[in-house]
mmCIF file of C-alpha atoms and ligand atoms in Angstrom:
data_model
loop_
_atom_site.group_PDB
_atom_site.id
_atom_site.type_symbol
_atom_site.label_atom_id
_atom_site.label_comp_id
_atom_site.label_asym_id
_atom_site.label_seq_id
_atom_site.Cartn_x
_atom_site.Cartn_y
_atom_site.Cartn_z
ATOM 1 C CA MET A 1 82.689 -91.536 -127.862
ATOM 2 C CA GLU A 2 83.788 -91.182 -131.783
ATOM 3 C CA ALA A 3 83.621 -87.637 -132.542
ATOM 4 C CA LYS A 4 81.153 -87.851 -135.628
ATOM 5 C CA ALA A 5 77.647 -86.014 -136.777
ATOM 6 C CA PRO A 6 74.159 -87.745 -136.067
ATOM 7 C CA ASP A 7 72.762 -89.529 -139.108
ATOM 8 C CA MET A 8 76.007 -90.318 -140.399
ATOM 9 C CA TYR A 9 76.286 -93.957 -140.312
ATOM 10 C CA ILE A 10 72.733 -95.086 -141.852
ATOM 11 C CA LEU A 11 72.076 -94.715 -145.213
ATOM 12 C CA VAL A 12 68.724 -94.817 -146.691
ATOM 13 C CA GLU A 13 67.733 -95.523 -150.117
ATOM 14 C CA ARG A 14 63.804 -95.563 -151.041
ATOM 15 C CA GLU A 15 62.630 -98.036 -153.838
ATOM 16 C CA ASP A 16 59.276 -97.956 -153.064
ATOM 17 C CA PRO A 17 57.838 -100.381 -152.233
ATOM 18 C CA ILE A 18 61.173 -101.893 -151.203
ATOM 19 C CA ALA A 19 63.731 -99.278 -148.763
ATOM 20 C CA VAL A 20 67.240 -100.117 -148.564
ATOM 21 C CA VAL A 21 69.107 -99.641 -145.036
ATOM 22 C CA THR A 22 73.192 -99.543 -145.304
ATOM 23 C CA ILE A 23 75.451 -99.615 -142.020
ATOM 24 C CA ASN A 24 77.712 -97.142 -143.783
ATOM 25 C CA ARG A 25 80.845 -97.131 -141.566
ATOM 26 C CA PRO A 26 83.427 -99.377 -143.770
ATOM 27 C CA ASP A 27 86.562 -98.058 -142.502
ATOM 28 C CA LYS A 28 85.858 -100.106 -139.183
ATOM 29 C CA LEU A 29 83.836 -102.827 -141.171
ATOM 30 C CA ASN A 30 80.406 -101.353 -139.664
ATOM 31 C CA ALA A 31 81.176 -102.045 -136.218
ATOM 32 C CA LEU A 32 78.325 -101.239 -134.495
ATOM 33 C CA ASN A 33 78.957 -98.140 -132.164
ATOM 34 C CA TRP A 34 75.999 -97.678 -129.846
ATOM 35 C CA ALA A 35 75.604 -94.315 -132.024
ATOM 36 C CA LEU A 36 75.222 -96.364 -134.971
ATOM 37 C CA VAL A 37 72.947 -99.032 -133.581
ATOM 38 C CA ALA A 38 70.332 -96.156 -132.152
ATOM 39 C CA GLU A 39 70.391 -94.628 -135.305
ATOM 40 C CA LEU A 40 69.293 -97.666 -137.062
ATOM 41 C CA ALA A 41 66.536 -98.474 -134.756
ATOM 42 C CA ASP A 42 65.829 -94.559 -135.546
ATOM 43 C CA ALA A 43 65.384 -95.617 -139.336
ATOM 44 C CA LEU A 44 64.300 -98.963 -139.623
ATOM 45 C CA ASP A 45 61.766 -97.797 -137.126
ATOM 46 C CA ALA A 46 60.295 -94.280 -139.769
ATOM 47 C CA LEU A 47 60.337 -97.319 -142.214
ATOM 48 C CA ASP A 48 58.214 -99.830 -140.441
ATOM 49 C CA ARG A 49 55.805 -96.994 -139.796
ATOM 50 C CA ASP A 50 55.963 -95.784 -143.741
ATOM 51 C CA GLU A 51 52.885 -98.132 -145.363
ATOM 52 C CA ALA A 52 54.426 -97.314 -148.880
ATOM 53 C CA ILE A 53 57.407 -99.842 -147.429
ATOM 54 C CA SER A 54 56.545 -102.864 -147.396
ATOM 55 C CA CYS A 55 60.224 -104.760 -147.493
ATOM 56 C CA ILE A 56 63.488 -103.761 -146.583
ATOM 57 C CA VAL A 57 66.391 -104.688 -146.618
ATOM 58 C CA LEU A 58 69.580 -104.387 -144.456
ATOM 59 C CA THR A 59 73.127 -104.681 -145.960
ATOM 60 C CA GLY A 60 76.481 -102.738 -144.995
ATOM 61 C CA ALA A 61 79.246 -100.984 -147.014
ATOM 62 C CA GLY A 62 81.833 -102.059 -148.961
ATOM 63 C CA ASN A 63 82.469 -105.564 -149.582
ATOM 64 C CA LYS A 64 84.535 -106.414 -146.314
ATOM 65 C CA ALA A 65 82.079 -106.941 -144.299
ATOM 66 C CA PHE A 66 78.004 -106.560 -143.088
ATOM 67 C CA ALA A 67 79.589 -105.714 -139.361
ATOM 68 C CA ALA A 68 82.442 -107.209 -137.872
ATOM 69 C CA GLY A 69 80.291 -106.880 -134.889
ATOM 70 C CA ALA A 70 79.570 -104.280 -131.958
ATOM 71 C CA ASP A 71 82.399 -101.699 -131.338
ATOM 72 C CA ILE A 72 85.890 -103.439 -129.937
ATOM 73 C CA ALA A 73 87.226 -99.583 -128.612
ATOM 74 C CA GLU A 74 84.291 -98.306 -127.270
ATOM 75 C CA MET A 75 83.147 -101.468 -125.234
ATOM 76 C CA ALA A 76 86.922 -101.698 -123.929
ATOM 77 C CA ASP A 77 85.906 -99.739 -120.627
ATOM 78 C CA LYS A 78 82.546 -100.302 -120.319
ATOM 79 C CA SER A 79 81.079 -101.350 -116.696
ATOM 80 C CA ALA A 80 79.310 -104.455 -115.822
ATOM 81 C CA VAL A 81 76.057 -102.148 -114.883
ATOM 82 C CA THR A 82 76.495 -99.717 -118.153
ATOM 83 C CA MET A 83 76.498 -103.055 -120.557
ATOM 84 C CA ALA A 84 73.770 -104.783 -118.734
ATOM 85 C CA THR A 85 70.855 -101.873 -117.891
ATOM 86 C CA GLY A 86 72.366 -99.997 -121.753
ATOM 87 C CA GLY A 87 72.623 -100.772 -125.276
ATOM 88 C CA PHE A 88 69.184 -103.257 -125.304
ATOM 89 C CA GLU A 89 66.891 -100.437 -125.872
ATOM 90 C CA SER A 90 67.835 -99.841 -129.760
ATOM 91 C CA TRP A 91 68.019 -103.556 -130.581
ATOM 92 C CA ASP A 92 64.564 -103.964 -128.649
ATOM 93 C CA ARG A 93 63.536 -101.439 -131.530
ATOM 94 C CA ILE A 94 65.201 -103.835 -134.475
ATOM 95 C CA ARG A 95 63.612 -106.772 -133.181
ATOM 96 C CA ARG A 96 60.108 -105.298 -133.201
ATOM 97 C CA ILE A 97 60.218 -104.366 -136.716
ATOM 98 C CA LYS A 98 57.057 -105.469 -138.701
ATOM 99 C CA THR A 99 57.830 -104.992 -142.147
ATOM 100 C CA PRO A 100 59.252 -108.270 -143.382
ATOM 101 C CA LEU A 101 63.656 -107.682 -143.159
ATOM 102 C CA ILE A 102 65.956 -109.571 -144.951
ATOM 103 C CA ALA A 103 69.619 -108.762 -144.485
ATOM 104 C CA ALA A 104 72.029 -108.645 -147.699
ATOM 105 C CA VAL A 105 75.352 -109.798 -145.848
ATOM 106 C CA GLY A 106 78.622 -109.976 -147.729
ATOM 107 C CA GLY A 107 81.863 -110.388 -146.047
ATOM 108 C CA TYR A 108 82.232 -110.489 -142.234
ATOM 109 C CA ALA A 109 79.123 -110.925 -140.038
ATOM 110 C CA LEU A 110 80.827 -111.199 -136.691
ATOM 111 C CA GLY A 111 78.917 -111.485 -133.482
ATOM 112 C CA GLY A 112 76.913 -108.336 -133.316
ATOM 113 C CA GLY A 113 76.902 -108.020 -136.910
ATOM 114 C CA SER A 114 76.062 -112.068 -136.713
ATOM 115 C CA GLU A 115 73.363 -111.075 -134.170
ATOM 116 C CA LEU A 116 72.129 -108.617 -136.294
ATOM 117 C CA ALA A 117 71.952 -110.459 -139.546
ATOM 118 C CA MET A 118 70.180 -112.911 -137.905
ATOM 119 C CA HIS A 119 67.246 -109.755 -136.654
ATOM 120 C CA ALA A 120 66.592 -109.826 -140.035
ATOM 121 C CA ASP A 121 63.981 -112.808 -141.301
ATOM 122 C CA MET A 122 65.668 -113.871 -144.487
ATOM 123 C CA ILE A 123 69.255 -113.775 -145.055
ATOM 124 C CA VAL A 124 70.891 -113.217 -148.907
ATOM 125 C CA ALA A 125 74.851 -114.454 -148.268
ATOM 126 C CA SER A 126 77.344 -113.215 -151.166
ATOM 127 C CA GLU A 127 80.482 -115.880 -151.162
ATOM 128 C CA ASN A 128 82.916 -114.195 -149.640
ATOM 129 C CA ALA A 129 80.607 -113.899 -146.347
ATOM 130 C CA LYS A 130 81.744 -114.730 -143.465
ATOM 131 C CA PHE A 131 79.297 -115.684 -140.352
ATOM 132 C CA GLY A 132 81.151 -116.200 -136.784
ATOM 133 C CA GLN A 133 80.186 -115.584 -132.730
ATOM 134 C CA PRO A 134 84.454 -114.897 -131.765
ATOM 135 C CA GLU A 135 82.937 -112.607 -128.495
ATOM 136 C CA ILE A 136 84.521 -115.207 -126.876
ATOM 137 C CA LEU A 137 88.078 -115.103 -127.928
ATOM 138 C CA LEU A 138 87.691 -111.953 -126.361
ATOM 139 C CA GLY A 139 86.642 -112.400 -122.414
ATOM 140 C CA ILE A 140 83.205 -112.418 -123.103
ATOM 141 C CA MET A 141 79.839 -114.132 -124.561
ATOM 142 C CA CYS A 142 76.768 -113.154 -127.098
ATOM 143 C CA GLY A 143 74.861 -110.498 -126.145
ATOM 144 C CA ALA A 144 72.461 -109.568 -128.921
ATOM 145 C CA GLY A 145 70.558 -113.203 -128.520
ATOM 146 C CA GLY A 146 73.718 -115.277 -130.592
ATOM 147 C CA THR A 147 73.137 -118.094 -128.376
ATOM 148 C CA GLN A 148 69.474 -117.981 -128.378
ATOM 149 C CA ARG A 149 68.745 -117.069 -132.291
ATOM 150 C CA LEU A 150 71.978 -119.072 -133.211
ATOM 151 C CA THR A 151 71.023 -122.456 -131.266
ATOM 152 C CA ARG A 152 66.924 -121.902 -132.226
ATOM 153 C CA THR A 153 68.330 -121.937 -135.996
ATOM 154 C CA ILE A 154 71.979 -124.043 -136.379
ATOM 155 C CA GLY A 155 71.011 -126.627 -133.098
ATOM 156 C CA LYS A 156 72.725 -127.369 -129.857
ATOM 157 C CA TYR A 157 75.767 -128.741 -131.349
ATOM 158 C CA ARG A 158 76.689 -126.053 -133.782
ATOM 159 C CA ALA A 159 75.952 -123.544 -131.660
ATOM 160 C CA MET A 160 78.221 -124.523 -129.440
ATOM 161 C CA GLU A 161 80.829 -124.679 -131.413
ATOM 162 C CA LEU A 162 80.912 -121.359 -132.751
ATOM 163 C CA CYS A 163 80.612 -119.852 -129.712
ATOM 164 C CA LEU A 164 82.551 -121.956 -127.805
ATOM 165 C CA THR A 165 85.260 -121.568 -130.641
ATOM 166 C CA GLY A 166 84.835 -118.175 -131.590
ATOM 167 C CA LYS A 167 85.474 -119.649 -135.679
ATOM 168 C CA GLN A 168 83.808 -118.269 -138.499
ATOM 169 C CA VAL A 169 82.353 -120.546 -141.276
ATOM 170 C CA SER A 170 81.840 -119.323 -144.699
ATOM 171 C CA ALA A 171 78.820 -119.101 -146.575
ATOM 172 C CA GLN A 172 78.804 -122.555 -147.725
ATOM 173 C CA GLU A 173 78.714 -124.359 -144.664
ATOM 174 C CA ALA A 174 76.129 -121.293 -143.498
ATOM 175 C CA SER A 175 73.787 -122.439 -146.014
ATOM 176 C CA ALA A 176 74.179 -125.867 -144.964
ATOM 177 C CA TRP A 177 73.863 -125.147 -141.786
ATOM 178 C CA GLY A 178 70.461 -123.253 -142.845
ATOM 179 C CA LEU A 179 71.772 -119.784 -141.260
ATOM 180 C CA VAL A 180 70.791 -118.133 -144.730
ATOM 181 C CA ASN A 181 68.562 -119.091 -147.395
ATOM 182 C CA ARG A 182 71.319 -118.895 -150.479
ATOM 183 C CA VAL A 183 73.878 -118.141 -151.632
ATOM 184 C CA VAL A 184 75.006 -115.969 -154.580
ATOM 185 C CA PRO A 185 78.231 -115.022 -156.585
ATOM 186 C CA GLU A 186 80.431 -112.708 -154.273
ATOM 187 C CA GLY A 187 79.409 -109.029 -155.029
ATOM 188 C CA GLN A 188 75.763 -110.312 -155.715
ATOM 189 C CA HIS A 189 73.626 -110.419 -152.527
ATOM 190 C CA LEU A 190 72.316 -106.795 -152.523
ATOM 191 C CA GLU A 191 70.704 -107.175 -156.214
ATOM 192 C CA GLU A 192 69.582 -110.748 -154.850
ATOM 193 C CA ALA A 193 68.119 -109.335 -151.987
ATOM 194 C CA LYS A 194 66.441 -106.460 -153.213
ATOM 195 C CA LYS A 195 65.158 -108.902 -155.645
ATOM 196 C CA LEU A 196 63.410 -110.276 -153.089
ATOM 197 C CA ALA A 197 62.906 -107.981 -151.450
ATOM 198 C CA HIS A 198 60.247 -106.729 -154.595
ATOM 199 C CA GLU A 199 59.024 -110.254 -154.571
ATOM 200 C CA VAL A 200 58.025 -109.978 -150.889
ATOM 201 C CA ALA A 201 56.547 -106.227 -151.323
ATOM 202 C CA LYS A 202 53.994 -108.091 -154.370
ATOM 203 C CA GLN A 203 52.370 -109.629 -151.333
ATOM 204 C CA ALA A 204 48.943 -107.894 -149.496
ATOM 205 C CA PRO A 205 50.961 -106.454 -146.845
ATOM 206 C CA LEU A 206 48.722 -107.257 -143.952
ATOM 207 C CA ALA A 207 49.061 -110.874 -144.998
ATOM 208 C CA ALA A 208 52.902 -110.158 -144.460
ATOM 209 C CA ARG A 209 53.407 -108.770 -141.460
ATOM 210 C CA PHE A 210 50.893 -111.037 -139.939
ATOM 211 C CA THR A 211 52.613 -114.152 -141.419
ATOM 212 C CA LYS A 212 56.059 -112.505 -140.106
ATOM 213 C CA GLU A 213 54.513 -112.070 -136.385
ATOM 214 C CA ALA A 214 53.155 -115.729 -136.186
ATOM 215 C CA ILE A 215 56.166 -117.346 -137.980
ATOM 216 C CA LEU A 216 58.451 -115.134 -135.211
ATOM 217 C CA LYS A 217 55.358 -116.279 -132.312
ATOM 218 C CA ALA A 218 56.985 -120.257 -133.101
ATOM 219 C CA PHE A 219 60.259 -119.208 -131.486
ATOM 220 C CA GLU A 220 58.330 -118.270 -127.846
ATOM 221 C CA MET A 221 54.531 -120.304 -128.080
ATOM 222 C CA PRO A 222 54.121 -124.262 -127.305
ATOM 223 C CA LEU A 223 52.335 -125.230 -130.360
ATOM 224 C CA GLU A 224 48.642 -125.168 -129.411
ATOM 225 C CA GLU A 225 49.221 -121.423 -128.409
ATOM 226 C CA GLY A 226 51.014 -121.135 -131.571
ATOM 227 C CA LEU A 227 48.116 -122.561 -133.427
ATOM 228 C CA GLN A 228 45.778 -120.044 -131.477
ATOM 229 C CA TYR A 229 47.916 -116.926 -132.740
ATOM 230 C CA GLU A 230 47.596 -118.285 -136.169
ATOM 231 C CA LYS A 231 44.279 -118.679 -136.101
ATOM 232 C CA ARG A 232 43.199 -115.182 -134.896
ATOM 233 C CA LEU A 233 45.550 -113.606 -137.437
ATOM 234 C CA PHE A 234 44.618 -115.739 -139.753
ATOM 235 C CA ALA A 235 40.864 -114.981 -139.303
ATOM 236 C CA LEU A 236 41.475 -110.675 -138.884
ATOM 237 C CA LEU A 237 42.950 -110.798 -142.258
ATOM 238 C CA PHE A 238 39.048 -111.703 -143.684
ATOM 239 C CA ALA A 239 38.305 -107.699 -142.241
ATOM 240 C CA SER A 240 40.848 -107.019 -144.870
ATOM 241 C CA GLU A 241 40.029 -105.837 -148.266
ATOM 242 C CA ASP A 242 42.759 -107.307 -149.387
ATOM 243 C CA GLN A 243 41.400 -110.117 -148.358
ATOM 244 C CA LYS A 244 38.368 -109.909 -150.510
ATOM 245 C CA GLU A 245 40.876 -108.856 -153.654
ATOM 246 C CA GLY A 246 42.778 -111.175 -153.920
ATOM 247 C CA MET A 247 40.135 -113.670 -154.182
ATOM 248 C CA ARG A 248 37.923 -111.628 -156.750
ATOM 249 C CA ALA A 249 41.727 -111.927 -158.293
ATOM 250 C CA PHE A 250 42.023 -115.266 -158.834
ATOM 251 C CA LEU A 251 38.357 -116.124 -159.446
ATOM 252 C CA ALA A 252 38.586 -113.200 -162.959
ATOM 253 C CA LYS A 253 41.549 -114.812 -163.499
ATOM 254 C CA GLU A 254 43.372 -111.078 -162.636
ATOM 255 C CA LYS A 255 46.504 -109.910 -160.956
ATOM 256 C CA PRO A 256 45.481 -108.491 -157.379
ATOM 257 C CA ALA A 257 45.234 -104.561 -156.675
ATOM 258 C CA PHE A 258 47.103 -104.760 -152.480
ATOM 259 C CA LYS A 259 46.218 -102.073 -150.833
ATOM 260 C CA GLY A 260 47.426 -102.570 -147.437
ATOM 261 C CA ARG A 261 44.429 -102.705 -145.983
HETATM 262 N N1 DAK B 301 84.958 -103.171 -133.294
HETATM 263 C C1 DAK B 301 85.972 -102.119 -133.724
HETATM 264 N N2 DAK B 301 87.129 -101.611 -134.488
HETATM 265 C C2 DAK B 301 86.844 -102.741 -135.595
HETATM 266 C C3 DAK B 301 86.158 -104.007 -135.463
HETATM 267 C C4 DAK B 301 85.101 -104.699 -133.880
HETATM 268 N N3 DAK B 301 84.431 -105.232 -133.674
HETATM 269 N N4 DAK B 301 86.240 -104.600 -136.114
HETATM 270 C C5 DAK B 301 87.362 -104.324 -136.930
HETATM 271 N N5 DAK B 301 87.448 -102.776 -136.418
HETATM 272 C C6 DAK B 301 88.290 -101.926 -137.497
HETATM 273 C C7 DAK B 301 89.622 -102.138 -136.736
HETATM 274 O O1 DAK B 301 90.427 -102.207 -135.317
HETATM 275 C C8 DAK B 301 90.474 -101.797 -138.351
HETATM 276 O O2 DAK B 301 90.300 -100.684 -138.004
HETATM 277 P P1 DAK B 301 91.901 -99.192 -137.921
HETATM 278 O O3 DAK B 301 92.868 -99.963 -137.435
HETATM 279 O O4 DAK B 301 92.002 -99.864 -139.044
HETATM 280 O O5 DAK B 301 91.671 -98.442 -137.810
HETATM 281 C C9 DAK B 301 89.091 -101.739 -139.397
HETATM 282 O O6 DAK B 301 88.546 -102.552 -138.896
HETATM 283 C C10 DAK B 301 90.119 -102.629 -140.665
HETATM 284 O O7 DAK B 301 89.933 -104.416 -139.731
HETATM 285 P P2 DAK B 301 91.374 -104.978 -139.554
HETATM 286 O O8 DAK B 301 92.377 -104.475 -139.624
HETATM 287 O O9 DAK B 301 91.047 -105.622 -138.669
HETATM 288 O O10 DAK B 301 90.711 -106.036 -141.114
HETATM 289 P P3 DAK B 301 91.268 -107.231 -141.116
HETATM 290 O O11 DAK B 301 90.905 -107.920 -142.651
HETATM 291 O O12 DAK B 301 92.682 -107.312 -141.286
HETATM 292 O O13 DAK B 301 90.562 -108.547 -140.301
HETATM 293 C C11 DAK B 301 88.609 -108.906 -138.957
HETATM 294 C C12 DAK B 301 89.280 -108.277 -140.713
HETATM 295 C C13 DAK B 301 86.716 -108.372 -139.002
HETATM 296 C C14 DAK B 301 89.042 -110.288 -138.939
HETATM 297 C C15 DAK B 301 89.053 -108.322 -138.278
HETATM 298 O O14 DAK B 301 88.762 -106.950 -137.912
HETATM 299 C C16 DAK B 301 88.498 -108.883 -136.319
HETATM 300 O O15 DAK B 301 88.701 -109.670 -135.416
HETATM 301 N N6 DAK B 301 87.194 -108.222 -135.725
HETATM 302 C C17 DAK B 301 86.770 -108.034 -134.439
HETATM 303 C C18 DAK B 301 85.599 -109.130 -134.817
HETATM 304 C C19 DAK B 301 85.262 -109.208 -133.026
HETATM 305 O O16 DAK B 301 85.867 -109.928 -132.598
HETATM 306 N N7 DAK B 301 83.683 -109.288 -132.823
HETATM 307 C C20 DAK B 301 83.063 -109.299 -131.783
HETATM 308 C C21 DAK B 301 82.990 -108.021 -131.338
HETATM 309 S S1 DAK B 301 82.525 -108.134 -129.475
HETATM 310 C C22 DAK B 301 75.099 -105.891 -127.079
HETATM 311 C C23 DAK B 301 74.761 -105.941 -128.221
HETATM 312 C C24 DAK B 301 76.034 -106.737 -129.087
HETATM 313 C C25 DAK B 301 77.048 -106.828 -128.445
HETATM 314 C C26 DAK B 301 78.392 -106.685 -127.811
HETATM 315 C C27 DAK B 301 76.267 -106.111 -126.636
HETATM 316 N N8 DAK B 301 74.663 -104.979 -126.065
HETATM 317 C C28 DAK B 301 72.771 -104.869 -126.767
HETATM 318 C C29 DAK B 301 74.480 -104.247 -124.778
HETATM 319 C C30 DAK B 301 78.331 -107.801 -129.224
HETATM 320 C C31 DAK B 301 79.723 -108.038 -129.297
HETATM 321 C C32 DAK B 301 80.604 -108.431 -130.298
HETATM 322 O O17 DAK B 301 80.063 -108.112 -131.222
#
């Protein structure tokens, strides 16, 4: 285990109603060791519980990498039992964040780094971003959802090519494949992601959270069940003050003042 004080890998900057979470290990291209992922999950959990935060941006420190994958030095000697039982809890916690999450990707997003970006709800990529699943080159395979999320996003044939060859694709190619929302000039990914986050954060927070939940269910449920799920969340929003406010403001030709209630 690397000798580093706890709470040192992740930086959190609040700019209410958004927050920016930065993976801060640039000397190792933000490689994701277990302590880092646990700290990331803690930070995201805390922001998720914070009513003042309506959208979170996740990025990597430095201009070379979002994250170059799980920490190979840490993984090298692990046993099958350790890998089968440990390490997943933090990823599961990140997966369950209800607040909309935007990944701002500059440089490498490889292996676990690409998988982490795919835990986000939207991805803004810098022109120098590179995505890939190079696990196969190390004699392993995706372990944090790559075979599933990538396949659902870019389709079987492209996912097979990335995962079976370990090759990297450019931001432009990733964009053409539907893996990123937009590609912006090099170095502007964070600013653009923050702008997008502010757009999301302007909306009624409960409606935004329910929308995220319903869209994610589309990956898990057959259409009929998904439609029922959506219908229930839709109806539930009519119990919120924000629904009354949103519709009142429209009819009065005013801007709504949403409260997240
Ligand atoms: N792990 C550890 N260190 C890394 C690293 C990584 N993934 N990537 C880079 N580094 C370190 C390098 O060792 C180097 O450290 P020093 O030698 O300076 O001490 C420093 O970062 C700079 O890297 P390079 O010198 O290599 O930089 P280059 O520009 O030459 O090359 C590169 C950049 C991104 C092409 C290269 O660093 C590279 O190929 N990195 C490895 C990429 C990779 O194979 N990633 C996939 C790892 S496997 C799980 C969840 C997820 C996973 C597993 C389990 N569970 C929930 C249990 C995921 C697995 C993976 O991601």
